[in-house]
Coordinates of C-alpha atoms in Angstrom, one line a residue:
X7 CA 20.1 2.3 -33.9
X8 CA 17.0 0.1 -34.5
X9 CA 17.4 -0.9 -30.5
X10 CA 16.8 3.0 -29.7
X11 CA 14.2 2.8 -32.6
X12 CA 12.2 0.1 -30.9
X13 CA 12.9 1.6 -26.9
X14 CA 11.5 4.9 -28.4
X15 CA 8.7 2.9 -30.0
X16 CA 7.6 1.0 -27.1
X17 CA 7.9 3.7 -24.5
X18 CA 4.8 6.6 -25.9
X19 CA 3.0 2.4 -26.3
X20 CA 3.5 1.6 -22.8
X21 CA 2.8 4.8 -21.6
X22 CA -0.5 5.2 -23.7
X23 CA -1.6 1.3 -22.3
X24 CA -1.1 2.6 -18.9
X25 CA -3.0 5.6 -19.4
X26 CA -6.0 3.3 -20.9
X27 CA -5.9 1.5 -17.8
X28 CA -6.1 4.5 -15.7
X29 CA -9.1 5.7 -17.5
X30 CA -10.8 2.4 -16.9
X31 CA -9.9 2.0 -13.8
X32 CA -11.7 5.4 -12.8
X33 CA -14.8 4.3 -15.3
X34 CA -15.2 1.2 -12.4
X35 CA -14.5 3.0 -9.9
X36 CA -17.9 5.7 -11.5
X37 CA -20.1 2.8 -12.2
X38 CA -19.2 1.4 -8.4
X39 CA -20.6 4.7 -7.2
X40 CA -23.6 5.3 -9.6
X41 CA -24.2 1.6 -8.8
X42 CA -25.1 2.5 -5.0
X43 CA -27.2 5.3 -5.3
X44 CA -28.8 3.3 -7.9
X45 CA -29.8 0.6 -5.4
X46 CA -31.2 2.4 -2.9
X47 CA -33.9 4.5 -5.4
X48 CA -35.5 0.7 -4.6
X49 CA -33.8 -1.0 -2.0
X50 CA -35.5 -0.2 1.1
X51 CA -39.0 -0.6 -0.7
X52 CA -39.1 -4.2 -0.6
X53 CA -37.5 -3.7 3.2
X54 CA -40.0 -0.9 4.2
X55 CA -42.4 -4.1 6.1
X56 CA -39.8 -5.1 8.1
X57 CA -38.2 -2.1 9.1
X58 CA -41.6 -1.1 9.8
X59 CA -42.1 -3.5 12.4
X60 CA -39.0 -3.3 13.6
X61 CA -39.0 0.2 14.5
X62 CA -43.3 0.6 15.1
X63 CA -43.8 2.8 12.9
X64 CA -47.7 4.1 11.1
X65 CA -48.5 3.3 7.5
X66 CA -49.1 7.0 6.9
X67 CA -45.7 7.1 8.0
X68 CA -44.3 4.6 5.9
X69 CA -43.5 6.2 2.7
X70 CA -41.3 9.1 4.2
X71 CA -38.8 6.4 4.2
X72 CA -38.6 6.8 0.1
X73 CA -39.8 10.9 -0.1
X74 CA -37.3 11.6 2.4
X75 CA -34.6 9.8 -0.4
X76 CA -36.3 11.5 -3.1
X77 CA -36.4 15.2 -1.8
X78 CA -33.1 16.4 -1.7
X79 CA -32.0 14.1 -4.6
X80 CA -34.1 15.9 -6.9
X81 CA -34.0 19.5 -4.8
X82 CA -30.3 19.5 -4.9
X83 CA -28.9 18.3 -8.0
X84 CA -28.8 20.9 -10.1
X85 CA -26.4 22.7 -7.2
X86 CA -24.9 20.0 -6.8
X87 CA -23.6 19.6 -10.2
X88 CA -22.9 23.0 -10.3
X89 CA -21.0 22.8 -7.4
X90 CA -18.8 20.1 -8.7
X91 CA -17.2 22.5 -11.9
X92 CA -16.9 25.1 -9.0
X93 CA -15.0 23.1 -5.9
X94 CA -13.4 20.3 -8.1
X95 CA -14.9 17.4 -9.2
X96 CA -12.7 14.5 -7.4
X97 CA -13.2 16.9 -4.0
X98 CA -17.4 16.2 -4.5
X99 CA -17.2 12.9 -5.3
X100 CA -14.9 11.8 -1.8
X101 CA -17.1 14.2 0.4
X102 CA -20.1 12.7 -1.0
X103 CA -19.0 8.9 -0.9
X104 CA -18.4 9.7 2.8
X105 CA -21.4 11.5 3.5
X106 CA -23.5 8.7 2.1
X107 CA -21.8 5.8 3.8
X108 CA -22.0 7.6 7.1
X109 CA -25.5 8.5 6.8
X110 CA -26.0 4.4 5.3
X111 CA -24.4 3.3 8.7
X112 CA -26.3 5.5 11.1
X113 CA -29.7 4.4 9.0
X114 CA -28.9 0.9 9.4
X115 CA -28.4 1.5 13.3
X116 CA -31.4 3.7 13.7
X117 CA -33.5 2.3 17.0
X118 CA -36.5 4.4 15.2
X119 CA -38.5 6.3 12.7
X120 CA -36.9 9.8 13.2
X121 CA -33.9 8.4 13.0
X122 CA -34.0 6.4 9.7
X123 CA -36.0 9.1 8.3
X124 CA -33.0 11.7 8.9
X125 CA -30.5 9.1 7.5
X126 CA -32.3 8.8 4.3
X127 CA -32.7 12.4 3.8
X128 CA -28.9 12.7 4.3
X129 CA -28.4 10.1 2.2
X130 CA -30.6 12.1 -0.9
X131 CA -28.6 14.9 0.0
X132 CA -25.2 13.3 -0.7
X133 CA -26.5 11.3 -3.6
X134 CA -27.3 14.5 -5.2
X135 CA -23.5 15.3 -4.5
X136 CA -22.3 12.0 -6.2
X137 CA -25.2 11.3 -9.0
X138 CA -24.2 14.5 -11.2
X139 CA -20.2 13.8 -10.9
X140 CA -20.3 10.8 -11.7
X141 CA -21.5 11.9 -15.1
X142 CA -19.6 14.5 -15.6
X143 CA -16.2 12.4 -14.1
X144 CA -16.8 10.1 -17.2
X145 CA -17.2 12.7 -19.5
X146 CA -13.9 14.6 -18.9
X147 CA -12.3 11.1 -18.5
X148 CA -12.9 9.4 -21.6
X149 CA -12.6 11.9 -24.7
X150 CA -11.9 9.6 -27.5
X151 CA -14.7 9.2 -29.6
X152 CA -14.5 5.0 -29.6
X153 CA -13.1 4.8 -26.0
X154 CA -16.3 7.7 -24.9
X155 CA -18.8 5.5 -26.9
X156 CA -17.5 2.4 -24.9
X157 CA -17.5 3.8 -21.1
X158 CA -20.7 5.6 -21.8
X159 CA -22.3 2.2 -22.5
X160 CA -21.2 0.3 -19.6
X161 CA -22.2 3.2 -17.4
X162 CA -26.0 3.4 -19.1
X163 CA -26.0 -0.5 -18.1
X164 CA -25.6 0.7 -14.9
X165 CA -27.8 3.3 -14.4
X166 CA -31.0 2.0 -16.4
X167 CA -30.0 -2.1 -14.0
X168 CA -29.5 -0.2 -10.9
X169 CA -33.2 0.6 -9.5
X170 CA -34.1 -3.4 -10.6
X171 CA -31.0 -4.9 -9.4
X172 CA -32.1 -3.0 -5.6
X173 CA -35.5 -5.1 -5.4
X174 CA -33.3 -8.2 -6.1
X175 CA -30.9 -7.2 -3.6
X176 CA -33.0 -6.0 -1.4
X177 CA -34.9 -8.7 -1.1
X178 CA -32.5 -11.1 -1.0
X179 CA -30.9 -9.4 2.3
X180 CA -34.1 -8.9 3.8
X181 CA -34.9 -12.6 3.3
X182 CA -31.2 -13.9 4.3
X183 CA -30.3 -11.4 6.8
X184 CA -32.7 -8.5 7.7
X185 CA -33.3 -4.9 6.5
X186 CA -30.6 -3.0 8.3
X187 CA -28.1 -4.5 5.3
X188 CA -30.2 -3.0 3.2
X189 CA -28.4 0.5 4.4
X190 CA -25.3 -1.8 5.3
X191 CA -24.3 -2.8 1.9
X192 CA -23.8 0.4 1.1
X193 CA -20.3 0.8 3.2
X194 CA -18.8 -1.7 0.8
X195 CA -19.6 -0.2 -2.5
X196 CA -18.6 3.4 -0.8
X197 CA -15.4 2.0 0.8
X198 CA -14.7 0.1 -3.1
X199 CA -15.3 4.0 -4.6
X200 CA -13.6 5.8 -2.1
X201 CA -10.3 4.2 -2.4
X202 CA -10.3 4.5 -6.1
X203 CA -11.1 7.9 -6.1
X204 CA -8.3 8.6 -3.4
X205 CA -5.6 6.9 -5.9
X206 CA -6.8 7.7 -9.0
X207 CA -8.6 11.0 -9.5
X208 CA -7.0 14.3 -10.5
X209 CA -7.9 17.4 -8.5
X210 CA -9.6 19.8 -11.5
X211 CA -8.3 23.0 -12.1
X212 CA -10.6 26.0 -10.8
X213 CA -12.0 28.7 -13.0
X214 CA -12.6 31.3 -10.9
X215 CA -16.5 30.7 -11.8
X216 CA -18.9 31.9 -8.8
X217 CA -22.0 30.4 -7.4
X218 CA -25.4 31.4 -8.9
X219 CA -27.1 31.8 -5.5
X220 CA -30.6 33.3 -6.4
X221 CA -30.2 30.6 -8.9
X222 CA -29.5 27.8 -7.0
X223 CA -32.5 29.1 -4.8
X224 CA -35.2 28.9 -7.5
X225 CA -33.8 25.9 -8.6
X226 CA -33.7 23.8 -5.6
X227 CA -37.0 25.3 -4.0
X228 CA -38.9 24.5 -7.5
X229 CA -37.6 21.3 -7.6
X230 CA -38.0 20.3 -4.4
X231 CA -41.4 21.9 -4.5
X232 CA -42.5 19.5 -7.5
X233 CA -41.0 16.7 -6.3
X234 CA -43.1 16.6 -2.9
X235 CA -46.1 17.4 -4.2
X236 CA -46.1 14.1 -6.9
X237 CA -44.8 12.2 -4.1
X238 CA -48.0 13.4 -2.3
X239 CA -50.7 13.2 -5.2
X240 CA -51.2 9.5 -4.1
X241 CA -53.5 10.8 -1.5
X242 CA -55.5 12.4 -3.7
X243 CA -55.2 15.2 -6.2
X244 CA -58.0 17.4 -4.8
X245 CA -56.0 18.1 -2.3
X246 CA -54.9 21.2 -2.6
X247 CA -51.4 20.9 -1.0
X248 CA -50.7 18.3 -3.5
X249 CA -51.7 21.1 -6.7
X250 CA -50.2 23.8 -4.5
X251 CA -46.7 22.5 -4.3
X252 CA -46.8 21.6 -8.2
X253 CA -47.8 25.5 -9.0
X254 CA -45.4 26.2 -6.5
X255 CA -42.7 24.5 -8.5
X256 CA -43.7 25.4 -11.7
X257 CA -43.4 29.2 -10.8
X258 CA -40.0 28.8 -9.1
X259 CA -38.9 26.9 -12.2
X260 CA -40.3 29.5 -14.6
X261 CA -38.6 32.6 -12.2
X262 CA -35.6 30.4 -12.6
X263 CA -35.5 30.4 -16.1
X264 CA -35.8 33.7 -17.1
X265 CA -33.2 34.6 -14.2
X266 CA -30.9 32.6 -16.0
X267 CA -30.9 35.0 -19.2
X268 CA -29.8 38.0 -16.7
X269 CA -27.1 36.1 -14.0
X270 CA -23.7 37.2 -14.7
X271 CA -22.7 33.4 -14.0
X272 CA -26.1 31.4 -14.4
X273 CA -26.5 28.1 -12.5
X274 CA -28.1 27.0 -15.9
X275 CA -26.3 28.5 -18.9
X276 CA -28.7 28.5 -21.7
X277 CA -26.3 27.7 -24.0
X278 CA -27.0 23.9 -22.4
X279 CA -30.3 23.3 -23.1
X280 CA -30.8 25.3 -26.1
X281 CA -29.2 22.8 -27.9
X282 CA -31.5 20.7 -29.7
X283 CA -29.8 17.5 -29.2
X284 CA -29.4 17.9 -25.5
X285 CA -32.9 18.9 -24.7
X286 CA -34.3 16.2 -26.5
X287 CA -31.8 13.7 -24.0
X288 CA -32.8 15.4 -21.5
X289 CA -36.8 14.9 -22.3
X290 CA -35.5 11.8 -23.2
X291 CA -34.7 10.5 -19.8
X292 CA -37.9 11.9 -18.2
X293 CA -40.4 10.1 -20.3
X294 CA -38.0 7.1 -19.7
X295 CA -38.7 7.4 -15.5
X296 CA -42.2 8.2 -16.2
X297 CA -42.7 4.6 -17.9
X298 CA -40.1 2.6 -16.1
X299 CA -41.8 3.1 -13.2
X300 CA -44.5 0.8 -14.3
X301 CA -42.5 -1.9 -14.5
X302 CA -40.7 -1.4 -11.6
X303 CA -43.5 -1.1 -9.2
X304 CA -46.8 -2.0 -11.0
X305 CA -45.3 -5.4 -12.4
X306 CA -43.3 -5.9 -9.4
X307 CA -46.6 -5.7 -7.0
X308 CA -48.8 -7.9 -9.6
X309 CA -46.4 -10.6 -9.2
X310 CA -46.4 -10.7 -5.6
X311 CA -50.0 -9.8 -5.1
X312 CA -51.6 -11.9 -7.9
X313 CA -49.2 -14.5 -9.0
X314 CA -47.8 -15.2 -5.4
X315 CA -44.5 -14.2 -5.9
X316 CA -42.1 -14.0 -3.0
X317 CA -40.0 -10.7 -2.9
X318 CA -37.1 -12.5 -3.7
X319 CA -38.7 -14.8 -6.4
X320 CA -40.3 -11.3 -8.1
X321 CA -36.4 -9.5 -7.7
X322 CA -35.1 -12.1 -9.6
X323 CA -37.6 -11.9 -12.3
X324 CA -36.5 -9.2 -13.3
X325 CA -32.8 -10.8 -14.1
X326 CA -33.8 -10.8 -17.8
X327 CA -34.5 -7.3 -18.2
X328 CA -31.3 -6.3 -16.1
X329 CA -29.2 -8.5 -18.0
X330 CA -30.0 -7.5 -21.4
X331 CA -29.8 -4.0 -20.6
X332 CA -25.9 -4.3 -20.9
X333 CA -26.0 -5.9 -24.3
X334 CA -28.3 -3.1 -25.5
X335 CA -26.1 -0.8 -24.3
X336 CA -22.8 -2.3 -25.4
X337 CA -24.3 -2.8 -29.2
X338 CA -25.7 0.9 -29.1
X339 CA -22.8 3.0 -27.5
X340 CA -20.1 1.1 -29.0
X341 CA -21.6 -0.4 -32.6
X342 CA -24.4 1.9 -33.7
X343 CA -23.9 5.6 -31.7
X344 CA -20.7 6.0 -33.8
X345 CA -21.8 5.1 -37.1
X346 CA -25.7 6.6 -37.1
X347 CA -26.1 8.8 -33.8
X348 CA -28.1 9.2 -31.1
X349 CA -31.9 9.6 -33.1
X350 CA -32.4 6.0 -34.5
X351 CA -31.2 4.4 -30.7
X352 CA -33.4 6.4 -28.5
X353 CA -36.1 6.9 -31.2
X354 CA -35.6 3.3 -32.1
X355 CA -35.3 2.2 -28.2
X356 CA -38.1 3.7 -26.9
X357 CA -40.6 2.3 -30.0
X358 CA -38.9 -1.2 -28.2
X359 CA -39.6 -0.2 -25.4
X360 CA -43.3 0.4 -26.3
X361 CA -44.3 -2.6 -27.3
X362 CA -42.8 -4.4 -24.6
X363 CA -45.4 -1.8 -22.9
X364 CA -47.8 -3.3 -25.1
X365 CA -47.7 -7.2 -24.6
X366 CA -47.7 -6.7 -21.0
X367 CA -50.9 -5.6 -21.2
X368 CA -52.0 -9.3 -22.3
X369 CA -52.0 -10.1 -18.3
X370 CA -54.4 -12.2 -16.7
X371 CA -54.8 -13.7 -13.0
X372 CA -53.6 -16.9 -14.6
X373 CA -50.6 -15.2 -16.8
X374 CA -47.5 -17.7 -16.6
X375 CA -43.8 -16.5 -16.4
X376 CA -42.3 -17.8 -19.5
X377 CA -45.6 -17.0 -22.0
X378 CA -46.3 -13.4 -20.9
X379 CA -43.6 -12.0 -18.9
X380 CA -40.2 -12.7 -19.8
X381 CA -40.9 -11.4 -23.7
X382 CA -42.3 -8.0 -22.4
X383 CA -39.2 -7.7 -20.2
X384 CA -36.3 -8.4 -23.0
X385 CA -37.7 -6.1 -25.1
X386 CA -38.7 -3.5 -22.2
X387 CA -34.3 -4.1 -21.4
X388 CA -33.0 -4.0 -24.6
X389 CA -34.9 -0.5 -25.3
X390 CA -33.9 0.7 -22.3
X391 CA -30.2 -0.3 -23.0
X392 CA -30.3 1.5 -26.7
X393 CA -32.2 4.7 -24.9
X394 CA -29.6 5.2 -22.2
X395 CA -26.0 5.2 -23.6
X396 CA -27.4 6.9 -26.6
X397 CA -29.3 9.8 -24.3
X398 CA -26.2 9.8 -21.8
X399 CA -23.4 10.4 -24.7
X400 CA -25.7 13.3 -26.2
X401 CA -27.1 15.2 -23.3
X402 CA -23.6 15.5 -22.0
X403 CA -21.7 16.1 -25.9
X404 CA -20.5 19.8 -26.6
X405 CA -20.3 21.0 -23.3
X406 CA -17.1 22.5 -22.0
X407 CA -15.1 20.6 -19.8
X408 CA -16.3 23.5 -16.6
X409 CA -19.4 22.4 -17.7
X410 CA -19.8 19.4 -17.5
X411 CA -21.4 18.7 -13.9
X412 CA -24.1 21.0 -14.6
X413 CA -25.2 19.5 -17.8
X414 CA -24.7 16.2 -16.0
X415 CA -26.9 17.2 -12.9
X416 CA -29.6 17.7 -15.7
X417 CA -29.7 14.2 -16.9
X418 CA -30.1 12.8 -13.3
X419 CA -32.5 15.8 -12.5
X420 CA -35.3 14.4 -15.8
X421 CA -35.2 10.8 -14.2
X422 CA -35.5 11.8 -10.7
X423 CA -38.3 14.4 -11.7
X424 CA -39.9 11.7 -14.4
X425 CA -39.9 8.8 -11.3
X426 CA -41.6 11.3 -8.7
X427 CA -44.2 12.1 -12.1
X428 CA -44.6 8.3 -12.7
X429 CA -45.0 7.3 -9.4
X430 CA -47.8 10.1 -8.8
X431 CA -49.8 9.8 -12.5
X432 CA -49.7 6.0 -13.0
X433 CA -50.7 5.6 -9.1
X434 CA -53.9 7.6 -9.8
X435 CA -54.4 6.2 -13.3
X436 CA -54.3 2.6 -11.6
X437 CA -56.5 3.4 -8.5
X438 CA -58.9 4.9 -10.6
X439 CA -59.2 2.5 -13.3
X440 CA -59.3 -0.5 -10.7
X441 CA -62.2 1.8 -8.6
X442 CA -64.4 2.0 -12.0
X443 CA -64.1 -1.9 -12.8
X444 CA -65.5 -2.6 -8.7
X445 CA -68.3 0.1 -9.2
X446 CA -69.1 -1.9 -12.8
X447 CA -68.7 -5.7 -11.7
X448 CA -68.9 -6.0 -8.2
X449 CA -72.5 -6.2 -6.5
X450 CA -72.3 -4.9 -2.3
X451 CA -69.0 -5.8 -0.8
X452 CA -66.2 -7.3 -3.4
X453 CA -64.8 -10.3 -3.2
X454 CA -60.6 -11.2 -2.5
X455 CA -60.7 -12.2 -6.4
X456 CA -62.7 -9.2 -7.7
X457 CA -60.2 -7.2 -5.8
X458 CA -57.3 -9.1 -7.6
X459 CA -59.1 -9.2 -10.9
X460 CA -59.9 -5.2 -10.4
X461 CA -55.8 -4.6 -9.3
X462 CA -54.9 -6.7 -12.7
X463 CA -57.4 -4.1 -14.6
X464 CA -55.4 -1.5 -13.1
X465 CA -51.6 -2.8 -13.9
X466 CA -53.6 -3.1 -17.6
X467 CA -54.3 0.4 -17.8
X468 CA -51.0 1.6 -16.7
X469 CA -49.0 -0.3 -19.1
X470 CA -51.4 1.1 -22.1
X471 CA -50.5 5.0 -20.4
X472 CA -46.4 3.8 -20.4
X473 CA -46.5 2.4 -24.1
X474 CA -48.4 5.8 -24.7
X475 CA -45.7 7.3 -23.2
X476 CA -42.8 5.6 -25.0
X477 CA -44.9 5.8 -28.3
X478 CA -44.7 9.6 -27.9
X479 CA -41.4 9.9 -26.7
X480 CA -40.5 7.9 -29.8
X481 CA -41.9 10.4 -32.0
X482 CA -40.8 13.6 -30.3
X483 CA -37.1 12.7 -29.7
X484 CA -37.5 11.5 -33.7
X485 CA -38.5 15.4 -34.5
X486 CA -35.5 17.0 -32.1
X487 CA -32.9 15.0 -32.4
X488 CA -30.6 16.0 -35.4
X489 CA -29.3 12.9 -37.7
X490 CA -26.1 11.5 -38.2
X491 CA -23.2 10.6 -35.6
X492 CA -22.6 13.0 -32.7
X493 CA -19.7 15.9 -33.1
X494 CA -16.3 14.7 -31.2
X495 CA -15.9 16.0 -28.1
X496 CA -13.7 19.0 -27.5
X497 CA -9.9 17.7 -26.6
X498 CA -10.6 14.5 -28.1
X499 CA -7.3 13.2 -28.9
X500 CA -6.2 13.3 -32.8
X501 CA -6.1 10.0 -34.6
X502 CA -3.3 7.7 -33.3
X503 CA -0.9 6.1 -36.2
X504 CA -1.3 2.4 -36.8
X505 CA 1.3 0.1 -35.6
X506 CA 1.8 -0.7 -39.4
X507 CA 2.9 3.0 -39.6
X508 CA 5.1 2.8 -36.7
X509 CA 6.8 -0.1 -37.6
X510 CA 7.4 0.9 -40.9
X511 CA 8.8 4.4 -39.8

């Protein structure tokens, strides 16, 4: 009797441990994935001089090798997503872990622009494929509150490390080996996904839902429109295809919107984003990729343009802010989201965030490592780690399970959109601010160090605008955000006994 008492005990145990391992399992197998699309938002830019030369190619040429990335990443994901809770969610992520390896290995073969070119657009397309399931694998994978809290940390650590860890790596293959493994390493982290996908993903039910094509068509067409013309506005905003596309955009976007409250089965049900606490995630993560940006490329090129930094040496500067982006993700998701919500991390984060902003501002053409940088950059990490599991947990909590990809595909869709915004507004805001200090202080032709002194003024400016940023982010996701801990997501499972409990019964 007390031997079939502890066989009956120990079995639904061992069975429940296995299942935990599953989960996990599939939770690396999601960050592996996430990781690589991650890495090449930034890979190839500390690659682009080399492949340059290698394949001849102009300067006004040069920075279709990141648009044509950026495009159809931010065009397509909201289909993309969509199509995911349609065709099956495992189905979407093996298609597009084979798409993008394939289009990694013919880019890291290309013998010339066109070529590369048409790889990296690929590559955005089936990025677009992956980004959005990836989310929405972890969100109908882990649906116990603690367990949820947990993965959705690890995963934030991911995302918010990945674009920093692809300067280091980048650099560090360009140095060691040459650019081509910048398209390379992506083979490994695809093969890594794709045979944990194939062993441990679940085909998803279908549910009969059908594609929102006029949808997907104002979608993708005003994303894609906005997208292009901010990746544009860095040669000037009076032109007017750069203002054109943005209208453009904005009109498809607006058409969209107001399509979506007639569809029979809307792309976008409104139902998503009327939500107060997913909106305000989802305006969350835009401000985020709006000020990230500045430290991803204007700190990035003021180390290597006025402190002589090597690529390699300015990648691995960076190591602090990447590695305290975990802890701050690991003390948020898993300590504080459960106990206080979502409001005080990413209103909390981003005020972190801010005045890591703020002491980077304190830069000179003499600034040392240890007295002005490193500070700025634990700070900058640890809000970014508080802002991400906390935005990533509520911008996907409440949806139904069918749902999921699409609210997903709306959380990758702000950071694309607020990357392609920061890239285009701090660019101007720099140029123009470093233009105004030459007109004030240089007399006929400038010299190398007023040039340097007039690029610091620049980065200067452009920190103040991302602390703005983070300041006001701060204060509006304060205001939308509801208080208290987030509602337990539909199917979570029920409270398990204690072992006290079993042992006694």
């Amino acid at each position: 009797m007390a031997t079939q008492s502890a066989a009956a005990a120990a079995g639904p145990s061992s069975g429940a441990a296995a299942d935990a391992r599953r989960r996990w399992l599939i939770g690396a197998v999601i960050c592996t994935a996430y990781l690589m699309i991650g890495l090449d938002l930034t890979v190839m830019n500390v690659a682009l001089p080399s492949a340059q030369r290698a394949l001849d190619f102009s300067n006004s040429d040069r920075q279709w090798i990141v648009t044509a990335y950026a495009l159809p990443f931010g065009g397509l994901m909201m289909f993309c997503g969509r199509l995911s809770d349609l065709i099956g969610r495992k189905q979407t992520f093996l298609i597009g872990l084979v798409g993008f390896a394939v289009a990694s290995a013919v880019g890291g073969a290309a013998t010339n622009f066109e070529m590369l070119v048409t790889a990296r657009a690929c590559q955005g397309v089936f990025a677009a494929m992956l980004s959005p399931v990836c989310m929405a694998l972890l969100t109908t994978t882990f649906t116990d509150p603690k367990e949820r809290a947990k993965a959705f940390g690890i995963f934030a650590g991911v995302v918010a490390s990945g674009s920093g860890l692809g300067l280091i790596i980048g650099g560090a293959l360009t140095s060691g080996l040459n650019w081509r493994w910048c398209m390379y390493v992506n083979l490994l982290l695809a093969g890594i996904s794709l045979l944990g996908g194939l062993s441990l993903l679940q085909n998803q039910p279908k549910n009969g839902a059908r594609m929102d094509v006029p949808g997907v068509i104002l979608a993708s067409g005003g994303m894609f429109s906005v997208v292009f013309g901010f990746s544009h506005a860095h040669e000037g905003w009076s032109k007017g295809s750069t203002w054109g596309y943005i209208a453009l955009g904005v009109v498809l976007l607006i058409a969209f919107s107001a399509w979506q409250t007639r569809a029979k089965s809307p792309l976008l049900p409104p139902r998503i984003v009327l939500d107060r606490t997913r909106s305000a995630a989802y305006v969350t993560v835009l401000l985020v990729g709006v000020g990230l940006f500045g430290i991803l490329m204007f700190l990035v090129y003021y180390m290597q343009t006025n402190l002589g930094y090597s690529a390699i040496k300015s990648g691995c500067a960076l190591l602090p802010m990447i590695a305290i982006t975990p802890i701050g993700t690991g003390l948020g998701a898993t300590r504080l989201l459960p106990k206080f919500g979502p409001r005080p991390l990413i209103s909390g984060g981003l005020l972190i965030s801010a005045a890591g902003m703020a002491l980077l501002t304190q830069i000179d053409a003499n600034s040392h490592y240890a007295t002005h940088l490193l500070g700025p950059l634990v700070l900058v990490g640890l809000g970014m780690g508080l802002i991400y599991g906390a935005a990533l947990s509520a911008g996907t909590n409440g949806v139904a399970p069918q749902e999921a990809g699409i609210a997903s595909a709306l959380i990758s869709t702000g950071q694309q959109l607020g990357g392609a915004i920061g890239t285009a507004l701090l660019n101007t805001i720099a140029a123009t601010a470093a233009t105004d200090w030459l007109s004030s202080n240089a007399q006929g032709k400038p010299s190398l160090e007023q040039i340097g002194l007039a690029s610091i003024h620049g980065d200067v400016r452009v920190f103040w605008w991302c602390t703005a940023i983070f300041g006001a982010g701060a204060v509006l996701s304060a205001l939308l955000l509801r208080g208290g801990p987030l509602p337990a997501p539909a199917g979570a499972p029920a409270q398990q006994p204690s072992e006290e409990s079993v042992a006694r019964s």
